[in-house]
mmCIF file of C-alpha atoms in Angstrom:
data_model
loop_
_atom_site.group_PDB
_atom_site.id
_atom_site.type_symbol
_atom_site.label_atom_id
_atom_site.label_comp_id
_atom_site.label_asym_id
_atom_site.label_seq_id
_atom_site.Cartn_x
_atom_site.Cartn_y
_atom_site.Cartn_z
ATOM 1 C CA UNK A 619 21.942 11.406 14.511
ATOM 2 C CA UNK A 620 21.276 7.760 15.293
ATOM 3 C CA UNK A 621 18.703 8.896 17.738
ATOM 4 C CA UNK A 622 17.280 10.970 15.106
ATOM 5 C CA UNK A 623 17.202 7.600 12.534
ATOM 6 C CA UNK A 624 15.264 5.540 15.435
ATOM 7 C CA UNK A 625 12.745 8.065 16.162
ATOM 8 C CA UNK A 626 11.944 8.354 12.388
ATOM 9 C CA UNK A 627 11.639 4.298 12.036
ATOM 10 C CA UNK A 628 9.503 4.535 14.769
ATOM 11 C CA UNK A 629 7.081 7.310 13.678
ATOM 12 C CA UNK A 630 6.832 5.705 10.269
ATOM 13 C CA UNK A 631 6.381 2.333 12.267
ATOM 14 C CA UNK A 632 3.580 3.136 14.581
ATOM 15 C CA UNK A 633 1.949 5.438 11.624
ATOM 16 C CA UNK A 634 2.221 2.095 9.459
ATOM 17 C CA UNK A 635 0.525 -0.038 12.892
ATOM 18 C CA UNK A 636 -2.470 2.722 13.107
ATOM 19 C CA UNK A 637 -2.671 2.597 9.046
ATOM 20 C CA UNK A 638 -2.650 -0.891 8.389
ATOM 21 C CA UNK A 639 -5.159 -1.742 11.952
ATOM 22 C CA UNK A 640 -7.263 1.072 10.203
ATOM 23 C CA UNK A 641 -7.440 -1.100 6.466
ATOM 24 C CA UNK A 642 -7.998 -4.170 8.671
ATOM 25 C CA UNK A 643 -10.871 -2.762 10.215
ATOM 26 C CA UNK A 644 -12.532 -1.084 7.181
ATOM 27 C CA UNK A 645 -12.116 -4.801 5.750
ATOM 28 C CA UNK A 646 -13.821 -5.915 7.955
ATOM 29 C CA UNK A 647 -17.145 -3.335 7.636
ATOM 30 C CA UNK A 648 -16.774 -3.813 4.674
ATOM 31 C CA UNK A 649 -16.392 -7.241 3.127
ATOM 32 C CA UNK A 650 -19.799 -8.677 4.301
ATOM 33 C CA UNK A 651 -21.357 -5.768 2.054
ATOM 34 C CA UNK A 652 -19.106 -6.144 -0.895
ATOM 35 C CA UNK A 653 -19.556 -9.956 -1.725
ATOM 36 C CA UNK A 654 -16.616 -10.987 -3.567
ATOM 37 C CA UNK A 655 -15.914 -7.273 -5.081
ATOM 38 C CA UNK A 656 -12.570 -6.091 -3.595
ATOM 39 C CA UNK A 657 -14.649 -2.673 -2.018
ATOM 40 C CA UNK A 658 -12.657 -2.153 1.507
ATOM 41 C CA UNK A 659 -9.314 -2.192 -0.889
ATOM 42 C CA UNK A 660 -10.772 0.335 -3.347
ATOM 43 C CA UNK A 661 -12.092 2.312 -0.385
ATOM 44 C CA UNK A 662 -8.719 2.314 1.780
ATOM 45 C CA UNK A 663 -6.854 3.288 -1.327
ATOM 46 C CA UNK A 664 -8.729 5.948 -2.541
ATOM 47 C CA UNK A 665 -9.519 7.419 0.974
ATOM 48 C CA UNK A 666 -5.400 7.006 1.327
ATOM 49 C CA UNK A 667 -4.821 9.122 -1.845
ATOM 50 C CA UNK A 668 -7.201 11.508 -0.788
ATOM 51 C CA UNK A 669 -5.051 12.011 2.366
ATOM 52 C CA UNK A 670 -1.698 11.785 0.956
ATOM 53 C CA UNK A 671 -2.743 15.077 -1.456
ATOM 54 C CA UNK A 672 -4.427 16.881 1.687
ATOM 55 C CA UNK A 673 -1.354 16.768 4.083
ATOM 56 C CA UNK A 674 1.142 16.990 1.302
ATOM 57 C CA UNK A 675 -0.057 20.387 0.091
ATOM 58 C CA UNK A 676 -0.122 21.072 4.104
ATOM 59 C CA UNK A 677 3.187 20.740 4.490
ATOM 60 C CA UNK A 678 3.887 22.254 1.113
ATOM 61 C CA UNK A 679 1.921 25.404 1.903
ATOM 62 C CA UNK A 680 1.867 26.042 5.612
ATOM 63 C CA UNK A 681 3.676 25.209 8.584
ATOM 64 C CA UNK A 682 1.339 23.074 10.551
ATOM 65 C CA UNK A 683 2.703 19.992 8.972
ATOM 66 C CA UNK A 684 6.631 19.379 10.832
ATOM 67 C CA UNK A 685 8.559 16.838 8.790
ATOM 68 C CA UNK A 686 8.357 14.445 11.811
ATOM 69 C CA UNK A 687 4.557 14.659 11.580
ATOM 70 C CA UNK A 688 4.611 14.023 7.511
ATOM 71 C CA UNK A 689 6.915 10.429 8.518
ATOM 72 C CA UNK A 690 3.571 9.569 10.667
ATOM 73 C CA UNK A 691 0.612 10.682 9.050
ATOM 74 C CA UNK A 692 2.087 10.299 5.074
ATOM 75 C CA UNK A 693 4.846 7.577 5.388
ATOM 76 C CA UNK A 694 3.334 5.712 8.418
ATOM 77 C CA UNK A 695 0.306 6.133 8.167
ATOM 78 C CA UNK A 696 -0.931 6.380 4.372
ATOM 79 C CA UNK A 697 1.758 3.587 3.522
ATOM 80 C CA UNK A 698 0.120 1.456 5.801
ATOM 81 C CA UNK A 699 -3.150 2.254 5.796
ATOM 82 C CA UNK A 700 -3.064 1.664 1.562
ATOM 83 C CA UNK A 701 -1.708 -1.179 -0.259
ATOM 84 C CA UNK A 702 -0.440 -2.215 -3.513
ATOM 85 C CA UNK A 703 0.026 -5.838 -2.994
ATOM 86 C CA UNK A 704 -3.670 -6.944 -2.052
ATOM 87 C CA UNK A 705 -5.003 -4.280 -4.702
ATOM 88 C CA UNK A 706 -2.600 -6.691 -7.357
ATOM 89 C CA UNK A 707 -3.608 -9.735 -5.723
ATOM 90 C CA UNK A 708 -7.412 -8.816 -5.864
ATOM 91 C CA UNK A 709 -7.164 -8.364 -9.243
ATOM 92 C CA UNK A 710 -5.638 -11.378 -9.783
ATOM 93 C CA UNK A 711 -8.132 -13.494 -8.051
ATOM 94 C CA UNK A 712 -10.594 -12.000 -10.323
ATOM 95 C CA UNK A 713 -8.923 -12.329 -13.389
ATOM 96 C CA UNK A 714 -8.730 -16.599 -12.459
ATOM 97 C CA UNK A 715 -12.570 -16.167 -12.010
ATOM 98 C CA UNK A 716 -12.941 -15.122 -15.600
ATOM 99 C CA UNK A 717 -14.011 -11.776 -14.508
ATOM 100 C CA UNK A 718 -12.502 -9.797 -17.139
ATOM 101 C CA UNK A 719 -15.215 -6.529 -16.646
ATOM 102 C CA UNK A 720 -14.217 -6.120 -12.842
ATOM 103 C CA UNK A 721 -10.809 -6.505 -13.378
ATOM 104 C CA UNK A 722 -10.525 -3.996 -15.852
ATOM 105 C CA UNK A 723 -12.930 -1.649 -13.965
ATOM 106 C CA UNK A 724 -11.256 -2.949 -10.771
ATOM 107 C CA UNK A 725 -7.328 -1.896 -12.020
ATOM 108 C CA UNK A 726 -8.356 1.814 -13.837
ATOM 109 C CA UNK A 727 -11.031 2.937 -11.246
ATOM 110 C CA UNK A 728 -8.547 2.460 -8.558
ATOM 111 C CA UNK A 729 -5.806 4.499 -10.737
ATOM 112 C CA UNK A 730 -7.995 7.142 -12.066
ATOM 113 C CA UNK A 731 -10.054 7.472 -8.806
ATOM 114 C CA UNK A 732 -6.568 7.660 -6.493
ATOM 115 C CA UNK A 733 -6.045 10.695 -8.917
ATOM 116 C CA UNK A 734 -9.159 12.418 -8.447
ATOM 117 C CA UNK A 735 -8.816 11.676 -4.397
ATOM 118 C CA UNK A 736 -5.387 12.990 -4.696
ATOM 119 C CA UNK A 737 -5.986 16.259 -6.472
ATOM 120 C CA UNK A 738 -9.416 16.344 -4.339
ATOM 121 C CA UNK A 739 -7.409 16.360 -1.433
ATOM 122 C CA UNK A 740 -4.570 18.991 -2.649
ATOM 123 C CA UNK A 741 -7.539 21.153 -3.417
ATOM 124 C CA UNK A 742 -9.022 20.986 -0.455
ATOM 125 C CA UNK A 743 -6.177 21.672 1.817
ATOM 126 C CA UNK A 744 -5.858 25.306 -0.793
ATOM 127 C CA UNK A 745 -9.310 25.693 -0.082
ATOM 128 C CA UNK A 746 -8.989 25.275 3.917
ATOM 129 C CA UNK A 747 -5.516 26.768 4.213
ATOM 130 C CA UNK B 269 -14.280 -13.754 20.765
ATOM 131 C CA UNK B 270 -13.584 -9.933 21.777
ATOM 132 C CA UNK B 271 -10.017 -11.406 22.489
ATOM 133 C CA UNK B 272 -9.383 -13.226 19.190
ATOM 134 C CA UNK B 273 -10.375 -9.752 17.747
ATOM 135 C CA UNK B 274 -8.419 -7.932 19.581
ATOM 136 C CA UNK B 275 -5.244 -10.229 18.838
ATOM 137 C CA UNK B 276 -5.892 -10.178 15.218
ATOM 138 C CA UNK B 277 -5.820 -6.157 15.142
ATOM 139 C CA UNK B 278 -2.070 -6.651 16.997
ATOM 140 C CA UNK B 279 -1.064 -9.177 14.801
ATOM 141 C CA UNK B 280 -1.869 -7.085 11.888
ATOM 142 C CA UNK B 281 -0.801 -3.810 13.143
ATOM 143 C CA UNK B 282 2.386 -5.290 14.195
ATOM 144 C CA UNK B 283 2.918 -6.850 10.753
ATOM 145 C CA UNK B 284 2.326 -3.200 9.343
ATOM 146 C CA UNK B 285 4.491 -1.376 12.036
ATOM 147 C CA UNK B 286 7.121 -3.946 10.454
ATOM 148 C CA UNK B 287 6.338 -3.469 6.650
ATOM 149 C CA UNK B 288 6.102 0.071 7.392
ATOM 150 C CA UNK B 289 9.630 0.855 8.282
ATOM 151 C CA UNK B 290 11.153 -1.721 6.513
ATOM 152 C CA UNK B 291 9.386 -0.070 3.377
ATOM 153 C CA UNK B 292 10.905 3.427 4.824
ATOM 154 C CA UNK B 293 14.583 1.996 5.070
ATOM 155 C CA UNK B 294 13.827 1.015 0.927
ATOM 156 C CA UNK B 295 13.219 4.491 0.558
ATOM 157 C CA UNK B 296 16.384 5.756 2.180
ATOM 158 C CA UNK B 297 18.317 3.517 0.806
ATOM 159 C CA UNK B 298 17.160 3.100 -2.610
ATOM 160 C CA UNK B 299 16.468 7.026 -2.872
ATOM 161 C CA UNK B 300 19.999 8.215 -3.695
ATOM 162 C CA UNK B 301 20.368 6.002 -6.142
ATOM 163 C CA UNK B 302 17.512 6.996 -8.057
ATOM 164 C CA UNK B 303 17.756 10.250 -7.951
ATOM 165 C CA UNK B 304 13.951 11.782 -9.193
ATOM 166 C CA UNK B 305 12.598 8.567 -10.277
ATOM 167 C CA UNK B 306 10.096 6.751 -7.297
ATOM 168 C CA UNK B 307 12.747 3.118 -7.774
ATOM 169 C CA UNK B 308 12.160 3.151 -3.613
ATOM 170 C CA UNK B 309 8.158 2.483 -4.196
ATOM 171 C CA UNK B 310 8.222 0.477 -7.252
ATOM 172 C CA UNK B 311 10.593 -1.876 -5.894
ATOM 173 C CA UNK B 312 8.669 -2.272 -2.312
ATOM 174 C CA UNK B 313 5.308 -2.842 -4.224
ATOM 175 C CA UNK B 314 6.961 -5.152 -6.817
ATOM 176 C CA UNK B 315 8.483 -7.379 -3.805
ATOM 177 C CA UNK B 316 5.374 -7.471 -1.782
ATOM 178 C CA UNK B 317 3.175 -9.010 -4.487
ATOM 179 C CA UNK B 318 5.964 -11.721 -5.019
ATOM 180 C CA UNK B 319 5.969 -12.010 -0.979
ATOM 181 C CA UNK B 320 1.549 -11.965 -0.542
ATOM 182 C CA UNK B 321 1.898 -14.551 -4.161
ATOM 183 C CA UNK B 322 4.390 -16.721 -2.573
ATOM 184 C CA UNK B 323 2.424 -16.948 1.302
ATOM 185 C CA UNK B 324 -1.019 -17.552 -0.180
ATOM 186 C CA UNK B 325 -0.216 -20.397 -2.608
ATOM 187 C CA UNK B 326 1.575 -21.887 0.728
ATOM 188 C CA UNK B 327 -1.846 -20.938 2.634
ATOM 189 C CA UNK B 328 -4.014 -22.272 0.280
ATOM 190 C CA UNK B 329 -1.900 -25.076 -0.284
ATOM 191 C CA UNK B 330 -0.136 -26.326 2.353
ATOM 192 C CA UNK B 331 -0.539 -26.056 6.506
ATOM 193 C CA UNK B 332 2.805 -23.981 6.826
ATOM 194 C CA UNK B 333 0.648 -20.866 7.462
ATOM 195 C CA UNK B 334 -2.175 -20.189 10.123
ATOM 196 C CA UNK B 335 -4.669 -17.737 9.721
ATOM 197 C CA UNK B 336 -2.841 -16.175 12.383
ATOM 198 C CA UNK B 337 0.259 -16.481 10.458
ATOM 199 C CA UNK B 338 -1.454 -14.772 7.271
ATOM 200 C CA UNK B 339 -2.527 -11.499 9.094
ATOM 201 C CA UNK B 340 0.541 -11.233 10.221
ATOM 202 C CA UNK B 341 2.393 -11.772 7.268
ATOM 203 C CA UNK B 342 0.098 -10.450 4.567
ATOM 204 C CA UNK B 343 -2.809 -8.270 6.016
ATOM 205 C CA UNK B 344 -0.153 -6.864 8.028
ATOM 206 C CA UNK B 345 3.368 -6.830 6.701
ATOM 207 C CA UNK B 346 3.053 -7.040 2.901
ATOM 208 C CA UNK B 347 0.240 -4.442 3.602
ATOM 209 C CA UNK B 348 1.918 -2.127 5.355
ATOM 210 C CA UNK B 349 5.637 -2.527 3.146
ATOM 211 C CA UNK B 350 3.323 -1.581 -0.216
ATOM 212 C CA UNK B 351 1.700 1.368 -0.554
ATOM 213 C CA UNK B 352 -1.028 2.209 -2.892
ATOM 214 C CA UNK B 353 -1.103 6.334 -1.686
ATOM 215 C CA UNK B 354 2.714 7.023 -2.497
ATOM 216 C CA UNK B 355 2.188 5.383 -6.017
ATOM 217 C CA UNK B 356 -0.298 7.580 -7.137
ATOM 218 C CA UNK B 357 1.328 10.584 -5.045
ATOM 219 C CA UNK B 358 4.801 9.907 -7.324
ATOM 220 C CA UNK B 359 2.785 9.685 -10.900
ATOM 221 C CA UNK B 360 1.261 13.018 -10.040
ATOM 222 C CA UNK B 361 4.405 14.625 -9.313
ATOM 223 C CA UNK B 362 5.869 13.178 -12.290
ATOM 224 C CA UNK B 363 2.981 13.957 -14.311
ATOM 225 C CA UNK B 364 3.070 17.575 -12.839
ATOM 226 C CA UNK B 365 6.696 17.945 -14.175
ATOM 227 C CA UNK B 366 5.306 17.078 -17.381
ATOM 228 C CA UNK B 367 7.485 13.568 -17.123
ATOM 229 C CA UNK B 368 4.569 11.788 -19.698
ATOM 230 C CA UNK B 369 6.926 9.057 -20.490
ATOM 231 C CA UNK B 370 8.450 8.281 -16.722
ATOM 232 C CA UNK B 371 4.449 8.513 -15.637
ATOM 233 C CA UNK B 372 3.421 6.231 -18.118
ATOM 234 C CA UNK B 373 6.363 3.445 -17.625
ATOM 235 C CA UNK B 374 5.601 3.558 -13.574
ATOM 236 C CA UNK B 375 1.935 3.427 -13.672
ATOM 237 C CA UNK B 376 2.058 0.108 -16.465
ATOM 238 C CA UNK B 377 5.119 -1.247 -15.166
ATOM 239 C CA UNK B 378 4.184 -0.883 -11.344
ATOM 240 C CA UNK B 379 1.110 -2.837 -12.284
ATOM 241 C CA UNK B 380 2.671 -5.409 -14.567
ATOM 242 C CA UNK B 381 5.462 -5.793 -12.561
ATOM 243 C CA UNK B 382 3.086 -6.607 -9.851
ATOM 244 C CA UNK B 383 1.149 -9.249 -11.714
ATOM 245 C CA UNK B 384 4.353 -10.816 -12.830
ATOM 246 C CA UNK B 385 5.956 -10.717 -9.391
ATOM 247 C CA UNK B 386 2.633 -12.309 -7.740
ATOM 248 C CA UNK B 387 2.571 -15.066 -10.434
ATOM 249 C CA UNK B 388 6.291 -15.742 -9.888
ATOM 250 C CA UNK B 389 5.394 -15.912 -5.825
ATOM 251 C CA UNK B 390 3.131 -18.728 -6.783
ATOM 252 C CA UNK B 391 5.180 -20.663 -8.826
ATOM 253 C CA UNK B 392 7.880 -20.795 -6.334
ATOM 254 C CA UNK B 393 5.760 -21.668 -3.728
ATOM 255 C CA UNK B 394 4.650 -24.556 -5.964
ATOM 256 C CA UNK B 395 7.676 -25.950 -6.330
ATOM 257 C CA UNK B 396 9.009 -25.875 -3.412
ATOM 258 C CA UNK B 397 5.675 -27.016 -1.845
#
């Protein structure tokens, strides 16, 4: 049992390394093209949504996805990979800059788009399975 | 230089290996207590803007925190203990068991909550800077 609560920390944990190494990276691609917009959180977030609906309908509808393997690639890796606190903090920043256009674009396009993604991915994962 | 790089991806995928499973021992134990409701998720994402408010005042403000110190602590851990992908994944569910009201409370209040949490970060690192 206590072996079983370790290993399940530790998929989560090294899903959540991969994940947020992953963001990092994409932040870096991608903040010398985005200027000051907040583009490699949007993109993380929505690609993470995406995901989340593709393996959860997986491991709804089949059984290629073990519940060991959801803990990395949905818990771990998803939860690290996205994030809610920059996405807040972005918006933030802009807000102080007066920039009431992008942070209103910046707060629904990341809601309504993470929807899309998600059902995008759910119905892709139908399609495939 | 290919070091330093190297370093930085450790620091923050430590930092999100951390977040990670600290955000998954939220969710186990925060989950009975909630019952349906996604309490495990709003609380993590509502803590780590008050954590990535509170560390960037003292960055910007003070010498406590290295840019070394920052990955860590916000690219990586506050990254990696919020999720973005879970949030959406929960209002979906709720939205697919036709829970308009619960949907409608977590998607405002998540990002309200957020703002106010980030705000209060600042402050506190304000005054006790």
């Amino acid at each position: 049992m206590l072996m079983k609560q370790v290993s399940a920390f530790l998929l989560v944990g090294i899903g959540g390394f991969l994940g947020s190494a992953a963001r990092y990276g994409a932040s870096l691609l991608l903040s010398p093209v985005a200027g000051g917009l907040p583009l490699a959180t949007f993109s993380v977030n929505i690609i993470g949504c995406f995901f989340i609906g593709f393996i959860s309908e997986l491991a709804l509808s089949t059984t290629l996805v073990s519940p060991e393997s959801r803990l990395f690639l949905v818990t771990g890796f998803c939860g690290g990979f996205t994030t809610f606190s920059s996405y807040i903090f972005e918006n933030a920043s802009l807000l102080k800059d007066g920039q009431m256009l992008y942070t209103s674009a910046y707060l629904a396009g990341s809601v309504i788009g993470g929807f899309v993604a998600l059902y995008s991915g759910t119905f892709f994962a139908k399609i495939w399975t």
